PDB file of C-alpha atoms in Angstrom:
ATOM      1  CA  MET A 298     123.613 112.704 117.117  1.00 61.00           C
ATOM      2  CA  GLN A 299     125.432 114.465 114.286  1.00 58.00           C
ATOM      3  CA  HIS A 300     123.691 112.184 111.798  1.00 57.00           C
ATOM      4  CA  VAL A 301     120.310 113.117 113.286  1.00 54.00           C
ATOM      5  CA  ARG A 302     121.134 116.822 112.994  1.00 57.00           C
ATOM      6  CA  ARG A 303     122.156 116.374 109.353  1.00 61.00           C
ATOM      7  CA  GLU A 304     118.931 114.568 108.549  1.00 66.00           C
ATOM      8  CA  ARG A 305     116.876 117.229 110.300  1.00 72.00           C
ATOM      9  CA  PHE A 306     118.705 119.966 108.402  1.00 62.00           C
ATOM     10  CA  ARG A 307     118.166 118.066 105.157  1.00 68.00           C
ATOM     11  CA  GLU A 308     114.415 117.799 105.746  1.00 73.00           C
ATOM     12  CA  GLU A 309     114.142 121.438 106.801  1.00 77.00           C
ATOM     13  CA  THR A 310     115.997 122.505 103.660  1.00 77.00           C
ATOM     14  CA  LYS A 311     113.707 120.425 101.445  1.00 80.00           C
ATOM     15  CA  VAL A 312     110.615 121.850 103.128  1.00 79.00           C
ATOM     16  CA  GLU A 313     111.920 125.391 102.622  1.00 81.00           C
ATOM     17  CA  ALA A 314     112.725 124.714  98.963  1.00 83.00           C
ATOM     18  CA  LYS A 315     109.242 123.318  98.337  1.00 80.00           C
ATOM     19  CA  ARG A 316     107.623 126.259 100.107  1.00 82.00           C
ATOM     20  CA  ILE A 317     109.461 128.683  97.837  1.00 81.00           C
ATOM     21  CA  ALA A 318     108.649 126.550  94.789  1.00 79.00           C
ATOM     22  CA  LEU A 319     104.934 126.905  95.523  1.00 76.00           C
ATOM     23  CA  GLU A 320     105.316 130.694  95.684  1.00 77.00           C
ATOM     24  CA  GLN A 321     106.869 130.900  92.214  1.00 74.00           C
ATOM     25  CA  PRO A 322     103.671 130.141  90.221  1.00 72.00           C
ATOM     26  CA  ALA A 323     102.119 133.380  91.498  1.00 68.00           C
ATOM     27  CA  GLU A 324     104.675 135.241  89.400  1.00 65.00           C
ATOM     28  CA  GLN A 325     105.386 132.971  86.432  1.00 68.00           C
ATOM     29  CA  GLY A 326     102.865 130.132  86.535  1.00 71.00           C
ATOM     30  CA  LEU A 327     103.650 126.510  87.313  1.00 73.00           C
ATOM     31  CA  ALA A 328     106.013 126.307  84.352  1.00 73.00           C
ATOM     32  CA  GLY A 329     108.134 128.966  86.063  1.00 73.00           C
ATOM     33  CA  ILE A 330     109.219 126.689  88.911  1.00 81.00           C
ATOM     34  CA  SER A 331     113.019 126.783  88.807  1.00 79.00           C
ATOM     35  CA  VAL A 332     115.595 125.119  91.042  1.00 81.00           C
ATOM     36  CA  ASN A 333     118.104 127.914  90.401  1.00 80.00           C
ATOM     37  CA  ALA A 334     115.535 130.580  91.292  1.00 83.00           C
ATOM     38  CA  ILE A 335     114.738 128.687  94.483  1.00 84.00           C
ATOM     39  CA  ALA A 336     118.435 128.559  95.353  1.00 83.00           C
ATOM     40  CA  LYS A 337     118.724 132.313  94.834  1.00 82.00           C
ATOM     41  CA  ARG A 338     115.801 132.946  97.188  1.00 83.00           C
ATOM     42  CA  MET A 339     117.417 130.681  99.775  1.00 84.00           C
ATOM     43  CA  GLY A 340     120.738 132.482  99.458  1.00 81.00           C
ATOM     44  CA  VAL A 341     122.638 129.438  98.231  1.00 83.00           C
ATOM     45  CA  THR A 342     124.008 128.232  94.916  1.00 76.00           C
ATOM     46  CA  GLY A 343     122.069 126.041  92.501  1.00 74.00           C
ATOM     47  CA  PRO A 344     124.317 123.010  93.096  1.00 77.00           C
ATOM     48  CA  ALA A 345     123.563 123.264  96.826  1.00 78.00           C
ATOM     49  CA  VAL A 346     119.850 122.660  96.177  1.00 80.00           C
ATOM     50  CA  TYR A 347     120.676 119.830  93.773  1.00 75.00           C
ATOM     51  CA  ARG A 348     122.073 117.990  96.779  1.00 78.00           C
ATOM     52  CA  TYR A 349     118.467 117.559  97.922  1.00 78.00           C
ATOM     53  CA  PHE A 350     116.695 117.217  94.574  1.00 80.00           C
ATOM     54  CA  LYS A 351     118.146 115.510  91.521  1.00 81.00           C
ATOM     55  CA  GLY A 352     116.588 118.188  89.359  1.00 81.00           C
ATOM     56  CA  ARG A 353     113.422 120.133  88.627  1.00 84.00           C
ATOM     57  CA  GLU A 354     111.456 116.965  87.864  1.00 85.00           C
ATOM     58  CA  ASP A 355     112.433 115.436  91.193  1.00 85.00           C
ATOM     59  CA  LEU A 356     111.250 118.602  92.935  1.00 86.00           C
ATOM     60  CA  LEU A 357     107.949 118.494  91.042  1.00 88.00           C
ATOM     61  CA  ASP A 358     107.515 114.836  92.016  1.00 88.00           C
ATOM     62  CA  ASP A 359     107.759 115.788  95.684  1.00 87.00           C
ATOM     63  CA  LEU A 360     105.321 118.674  95.256  1.00 89.00           C
ATOM     64  CA  VAL A 361     102.779 116.438  93.510  1.00 91.00           C
ATOM     65  CA  ARG A 362     103.097 113.692  96.137  1.00 91.00           C
ATOM     66  CA  ASP A 363     102.666 116.165  98.981  1.00 91.00           C
ATOM     67  CA  ALA A 364      99.643 117.786  97.340  1.00 93.00           C
ATOM     68  CA  TRP A 365      97.822 114.521  96.611  1.00 94.00           C
ATOM     69  CA  HIS A 366      98.347 113.195 100.129  1.00 93.00           C
ATOM     70  CA  ASP A 367      97.324 116.491 101.713  1.00 95.00           C
ATOM     71  CA  LEU A 368      94.146 116.653  99.619  1.00 96.00           C
ATOM     72  CA  ALA A 369      93.300 113.020 100.400  1.00 94.00           C
ATOM     73  CA  ASN A 370      93.875 113.551 104.128  1.00 95.00           C
ATOM     74  CA  THR A 371      91.692 116.661 104.055  1.00 97.00           C
ATOM     75  CA  VAL A 372      88.662 115.083 102.379  1.00 96.00           C
ATOM     76  CA  GLU A 373      88.974 111.811 104.310  1.00 95.00           C
ATOM     77  CA  GLU A 374      89.051 113.610 107.658  1.00 96.00           C
ATOM     78  CA  SER A 375      86.093 115.774 106.689  1.00 96.00           C
ATOM     79  CA  VAL A 376      84.006 112.801 105.560  1.00 95.00           C
ATOM     80  CA  ALA A 377      84.916 110.798 108.674  1.00 95.00           C
ATOM     81  CA  ALA A 378      83.654 113.627 110.892  1.00 96.00           C
ATOM     82  CA  ALA A 379      80.269 113.754 109.127  1.00 93.00           C
ATOM     83  CA  SER A 380      77.374 111.327 109.113  1.00 88.00           C
ATOM     84  CA  GLY A 381      74.442 110.296 106.957  1.00 81.00           C
ATOM     85  CA  GLY A 382      73.372 112.749 104.310  1.00 78.00           C
ATOM     86  CA  GLU A 383      76.037 115.267 105.340  1.00 91.00           C
ATOM     87  CA  ARG A 384      78.942 113.118 104.171  1.00 92.00           C
ATOM     88  CA  PHE A 385      78.751 114.184 100.527  1.00 93.00           C
ATOM     89  CA  ARG A 386      78.481 117.838 101.556  1.00 94.00           C
ATOM     90  CA  ALA A 387      81.497 117.319 103.812  1.00 95.00           C
ATOM     91  CA  PHE A 388      83.529 115.957 100.898  1.00 96.00           C
ATOM     92  CA  ALA A 389      82.447 118.751  98.563  1.00 96.00           C
ATOM     93  CA  ASP A 390      83.102 121.514 101.105  1.00 97.00           C
ATOM     94  CA  ALA A 391      86.530 120.146 102.022  1.00 98.00           C
ATOM     95  CA  PHE A 392      87.458 119.744  98.360  1.00 98.00           C
ATOM     96  CA  ARG A 393      86.544 123.356  97.584  1.00 98.00           C
ATOM     97  CA  ALA A 394      88.198 124.779 100.703  1.00 98.00           C
ATOM     98  CA  TRP A 395      91.435 122.967  99.880  1.00 98.00           C
ATOM     99  CA  GLY A 396      91.461 124.265  96.316  1.00 97.00           C
ATOM    100  CA  VAL A 397      90.527 127.853  97.151  1.00 97.00           C
ATOM    101  CA  THR A 398      93.093 128.217  99.923  1.00 95.00           C
ATOM    102  CA  GLN A 399      95.865 126.495  97.939  1.00 92.00           C
ATOM    103  CA  PRO A 400      95.189 127.391  94.301  1.00 92.00           C
ATOM    104  CA  HIS A 401      98.691 126.642  93.029  1.00 89.00           C
ATOM    105  CA  ARG A 402      98.654 123.170  94.544  1.00 91.00           C
ATOM    106  CA  TYR A 403      95.191 122.598  93.079  1.00 94.00           C
ATOM    107  CA  LEU A 404      96.404 123.618  89.630  1.00 91.00           C
ATOM    108  CA  LEU A 405      99.494 121.462  90.044  1.00 89.00           C
ATOM    109  CA  LEU A 406      97.149 118.462  90.304  1.00 92.00           C
ATOM    110  CA  PHE A 407      94.242 119.476  88.075  1.00 92.00           C
ATOM    111  CA  GLY A 408      95.490 122.300  85.869  1.00 87.00           C
ATOM    112  CA  THR A 409      97.115 122.264  82.446  1.00 82.00           C
ATOM    113  CA  PRO A 410      99.816 119.553  82.392  1.00 81.00           C
ATOM    114  CA  LEU A 411     103.355 120.889  82.523  1.00 80.00           C
ATOM    115  CA  PRO A 412     105.134 120.314  79.189  1.00 79.00           C
ATOM    116  CA  GLY A 413     107.401 117.283  79.360  1.00 80.00           C
ATOM    117  CA  TYR A 414     106.478 116.388  82.930  1.00 82.00           C
ATOM    118  CA  ARG A 415     104.927 113.065  83.904  1.00 84.00           C
ATOM    119  CA  ALA A 416     103.976 112.410  87.524  1.00 82.00           C
ATOM    120  CA  PRO A 417     105.572 109.284  89.047  1.00 82.00           C
ATOM    121  CA  PRO A 418     103.457 106.101  89.321  1.00 85.00           C
ATOM    122  CA  ASP A 419     103.420 106.172  93.122  1.00 83.00           C
ATOM    123  CA  THR A 420     101.211 109.282  93.061  1.00 82.00           C
ATOM    124  CA  ILE A 421      98.387 107.262  91.498  1.00 82.00           C
ATOM    125  CA  MET A 422      97.402 105.579  94.752  1.00 81.00           C
ATOM    126  CA  ALA A 423      97.324 108.949  96.523  1.00 80.00           C
ATOM    127  CA  ALA A 424      95.006 110.231  93.796  1.00 86.00           C
ATOM    128  CA  HIS A 425      92.847 107.123  94.220  1.00 88.00           C
ATOM    129  CA  ARG A 426      92.397 107.952  97.904  1.00 89.00           C
ATOM    130  CA  THR A 427      90.577 111.160  96.982  1.00 91.00           C
ATOM    131  CA  MET A 428      88.300 109.424  94.486  1.00 89.00           C
ATOM    132  CA  SER A 429      87.670 106.598  96.933  1.00 90.00           C
ATOM    133  CA  ALA A 430      86.585 109.120  99.563  1.00 91.00           C
ATOM    134  CA  LEU A 431      84.047 110.425  97.052  1.00 92.00           C
ATOM    135  CA  LEU A 432      82.855 106.950  96.085  1.00 90.00           C
ATOM    136  CA  GLY A 433      82.472 106.216  99.784  1.00 88.00           C
ATOM    137  CA  VAL A 434      79.674 108.767 100.112  1.00 88.00           C
ATOM    138  CA  LEU A 435      77.789 107.525  97.062  1.00 78.00           C
ATOM    139  CA  PRO A 436      75.021 104.924  97.333  1.00 54.00           C
ATOM    140  CA  HIS A 437      76.323 101.372  97.137  1.00 48.00           C
ATOM    141  CA  GLU A 438      74.764  98.020  97.852  1.00 33.00           C
ATOM    142  CA  GLY A 439      75.689  95.188 100.192  1.00 30.00           C
ATOM    143  CA  GLU A 440      79.285  94.094  99.865  1.00 31.00           C
ATOM    144  CA  ALA A 441      79.991  96.330  96.855  1.00 35.00           C
ATOM    145  CA  THR A 442      83.237  98.202  97.387  1.00 35.00           C
ATOM    146  CA  ALA A 443      84.773 101.254  95.784  1.00 37.00           C
ATOM    147  CA  ARG A 444      87.722 101.008  93.460  1.00 37.00           C
ATOM    148  CA  VAL A 445      88.816 103.605  90.956  1.00 35.00           C
ATOM    149  CA  VAL A 446      88.240 102.585  87.357  1.00 35.00           C
ATOM    150  CA  HIS A 447      91.150 100.647  85.808  1.00 34.00           C
ATOM    151  CA  SER A 448      93.332 101.064  88.900  1.00 38.00           C
ATOM    152  CA  GLY A 449      94.033  97.361  89.187  1.00 38.00           C
ATOM    153  CA  ARG A 450      94.419  97.873  92.945  1.00 42.00           C
ATOM    154  CA  PRO A 451      91.819  98.679  95.614  1.00 38.00           C
ATOM    155  CA  ALA A 452      91.574 102.306  96.647  1.00 38.00           C
ATOM    156  CA  ARG A 453      91.699 102.859 100.388  1.00 37.00           C
ATOM    157  CA  GLY A 454      88.799 105.037 101.400  1.00 34.00           C
ATOM    158  CA  PRO A 455      87.219 105.741 104.787  1.00 31.00           C
ATOM    159  CA  GLY A 456      85.106 103.236 106.653  1.00 30.00           C
ATOM    160  CA  GLY A 457      86.852 100.152 105.263  1.00 32.00           C
ATOM    161  CA  LEU A 458      85.184 100.791 101.928  1.00 33.00           C
ATOM    162  CA  ALA A 459      87.949  99.298  99.829  1.00 36.00           C
ATOM    163  CA  ARG A 460      88.490  95.568 100.047  1.00 33.00           C
ATOM    164  CA  ARG A 461      90.804  93.504  97.934  1.00 30.00           C
ATOM    165  CA  GLY A 462      88.927  91.969  95.040  1.00 31.00           C
ATOM    166  CA  GLY A 463      85.886  94.247  95.370  1.00 43.00           C
ATOM    167  CA  SER A 464      84.573  96.716  92.822  1.00 59.00           C
ATOM    168  CA  ALA A 465      81.809  99.281  92.840  1.00 66.00           C
ATOM    169  CA  PRO A 466      78.841  98.826  90.508  1.00 73.00           C
ATOM    170  CA  PRO A 467      79.394 100.599  87.170  1.00 80.00           C
ATOM    171  CA  ALA A 468      76.539 103.026  87.893  1.00 78.00           C
ATOM    172  CA  VAL A 469      78.221 104.113  91.141  1.00 79.00           C
ATOM    173  CA  LEU A 470      81.570 104.603  89.412  1.00 82.00           C
ATOM    174  CA  LEU A 471      79.927 106.608  86.654  1.00 85.00           C
ATOM    175  CA  THR A 472      78.008 108.686  89.186  1.00 86.00           C
ATOM    176  CA  GLY A 473      81.220 109.370  91.090  1.00 88.00           C
ATOM    177  CA  LEU A 474      83.155 110.414  88.008  1.00 89.00           C
ATOM    178  CA  ARG A 475      80.370 112.709  86.842  1.00 90.00           C
ATOM    179  CA  ALA A 476      79.952 114.217  90.289  1.00 92.00           C
ATOM    180  CA  PHE A 477      83.690 114.854  90.529  1.00 94.00           C
ATOM    181  CA  SER A 478      83.712 116.402  87.059  1.00 94.00           C
ATOM    182  CA  ARG A 479      80.953 118.823  88.009  1.00 94.00           C
ATOM    183  CA  LEU A 480      82.585 119.856  91.277  1.00 96.00           C
ATOM    184  CA  HIS A 481      85.954 120.241  89.575  1.00 96.00           C
ATOM    185  CA  GLY A 482      84.393 122.208  86.728  1.00 96.00           C
ATOM    186  CA  VAL A 483      83.046 124.938  88.999  1.00 97.00           C
ATOM    187  CA  LEU A 484      86.038 124.916  91.330  1.00 97.00           C
ATOM    188  CA  SER A 485      88.618 125.140  88.546  1.00 96.00           C
ATOM    189  CA  LEU A 486      86.861 128.217  87.152  1.00 95.00           C
ATOM    190  CA  GLU A 487      86.914 129.766  90.626  1.00 97.00           C
ATOM    191  CA  VAL A 488      90.563 128.918  91.281  1.00 94.00           C
ATOM    192  CA  THR A 489      91.656 130.436  87.973  1.00 91.00           C
ATOM    193  CA  GLY A 490      89.634 133.615  88.589  1.00 92.00           C
ATOM    194  CA  GLN A 491      87.245 133.164  85.681  1.00 92.00           C
ATOM    195  CA  PHE A 492      84.143 134.228  87.616  1.00 92.00           C
ATOM    196  CA  GLY A 493      85.514 137.650  88.575  1.00 87.00           C
ATOM    197  CA  PRO A 494      85.026 139.360  85.196  1.00 89.00           C
ATOM    198  CA  MET A 495      81.532 137.846  85.021  1.00 90.00           C
ATOM    199  CA  GLY A 496      80.541 139.374  88.348  1.00 90.00           C
ATOM    200  CA  ILE A 497      79.596 135.934  89.674  1.00 90.00           C
ATOM    201  CA  ASP A 498      80.054 134.830  93.278  1.00 94.00           C
ATOM    202  CA  PRO A 499      81.350 131.246  92.954  1.00 94.00           C
ATOM    203  CA  ALA A 500      80.376 130.144  96.479  1.00 95.00           C
ATOM    204  CA  PRO A 501      76.585 129.950  95.941  1.00 95.00           C
ATOM    205  CA  LEU A 502      77.134 128.532  92.453  1.00 95.00           C
ATOM    206  CA  TYR A 503      79.244 125.706  93.877  1.00 96.00           C
ATOM    207  CA  ARG A 504      76.697 125.149  96.643  1.00 95.00           C
ATOM    208  CA  ALA A 505      73.897 124.940  94.081  1.00 94.00           C
ATOM    209  CA  GLU A 506      75.873 122.316  92.176  1.00 94.00           C
ATOM    210  CA  VAL A 507      76.386 120.312  95.365  1.00 93.00           C
ATOM    211  CA  GLU A 508      72.698 120.442  96.265  1.00 91.00           C
ATOM    212  CA  SER A 509      71.734 119.505  92.711  1.00 90.00           C
ATOM    213  CA  LEU A 510      73.936 116.417  92.957  1.00 89.00           C
ATOM    214  CA  ILE A 511      72.489 115.493  96.349  1.00 85.00           C
ATOM    215  CA  LEU A 512      68.971 115.650  94.925  1.00 83.00           C
ATOM    216  CA  GLY A 513      69.956 113.062  92.341  1.00 72.00           C
ATOM    217  CA  ASP A 514      70.674 115.249  89.319  1.00 58.00           C
ATOM    218  CA  SER A 515      73.901 113.365  88.604  1.00 48.00           C
ATOM    219  CA  GLY A 516      73.408 112.656  84.958  1.00 41.00           C
ATOM    220  CA  VAL A 517      72.986 108.929  85.592  1.00 33.00           C
ATOM    221  CA  ARG A 518      69.538 107.716  84.642  1.00 33.00           C
ATOM    222  CA  GLY A 519      67.783 106.156  87.589  1.00 36.00           C
ATOM    223  CA  SER A 520      70.560 106.949  90.065  1.00 39.00           C
ATOM    224  CA  THR A 521      69.702 107.482  93.700  1.00 40.00           C
ATOM    225  CA  ARG A 522      70.691 110.463  95.781  1.00 46.00           C
ATOM    226  CA  LEU A 523      74.423 110.970  96.176  1.00 47.00           C
ATOM    227  CA  SER A 524      74.106 111.478  99.895  1.00 43.00           C
ATOM    228  CA  GLY A 525      72.623 108.047 100.467  1.00 43.00           C
ATOM    229  CA  PRO A 526      70.360 107.504 103.467  1.00 40.00           C
ATOM    230  CA  GLY A 527      69.857 110.566 105.644  1.00 41.00           C
TER     231      GLY A 527
END
């Protein structure tokens, strides 16, 4: 029983430390995440926090893992709840909502890389889940399956899309990457507050980009609509 209590306390302490870590960027940016500053906020010494994280990089690893899995869960659940032509809209809406409501986590994944930091390899598969969810709402033929470019391992998207040994047609992969780039382009400008000084409401701009992609304006010559059959 005592062991269980210790483990529960350990997990609660880690959760609290990560919560505080995600509040720090509002004041100093992502580069300002500091284990010692977290310890001060928690009312403990720096060495006490180092009992749960080997160092700042270990803390960042946990934050990145959590963010990727949370984003993947969010878009997968949204896509699974939609049908037909609404599945791409569901992905796009969930992607934007996640980024707008959690801007620091979004920037942790898609913002300027932190100097000297390299995300651990195990986060790659979590990142692939998000891309696979997107590829899963693109048009694909027969037994073609979605796998992120150069991953070397099948991405696990909704609906059993990923199968070992399968790969999506190059046109679908290219369409997916371009679609993601366009969604990310608008969303990143919104998350970083770039539209404010321009007097632009980002919501209808993002929606227009989504509808443009659905109509087939994906930048891939001869591509079909991103939403697939209605």
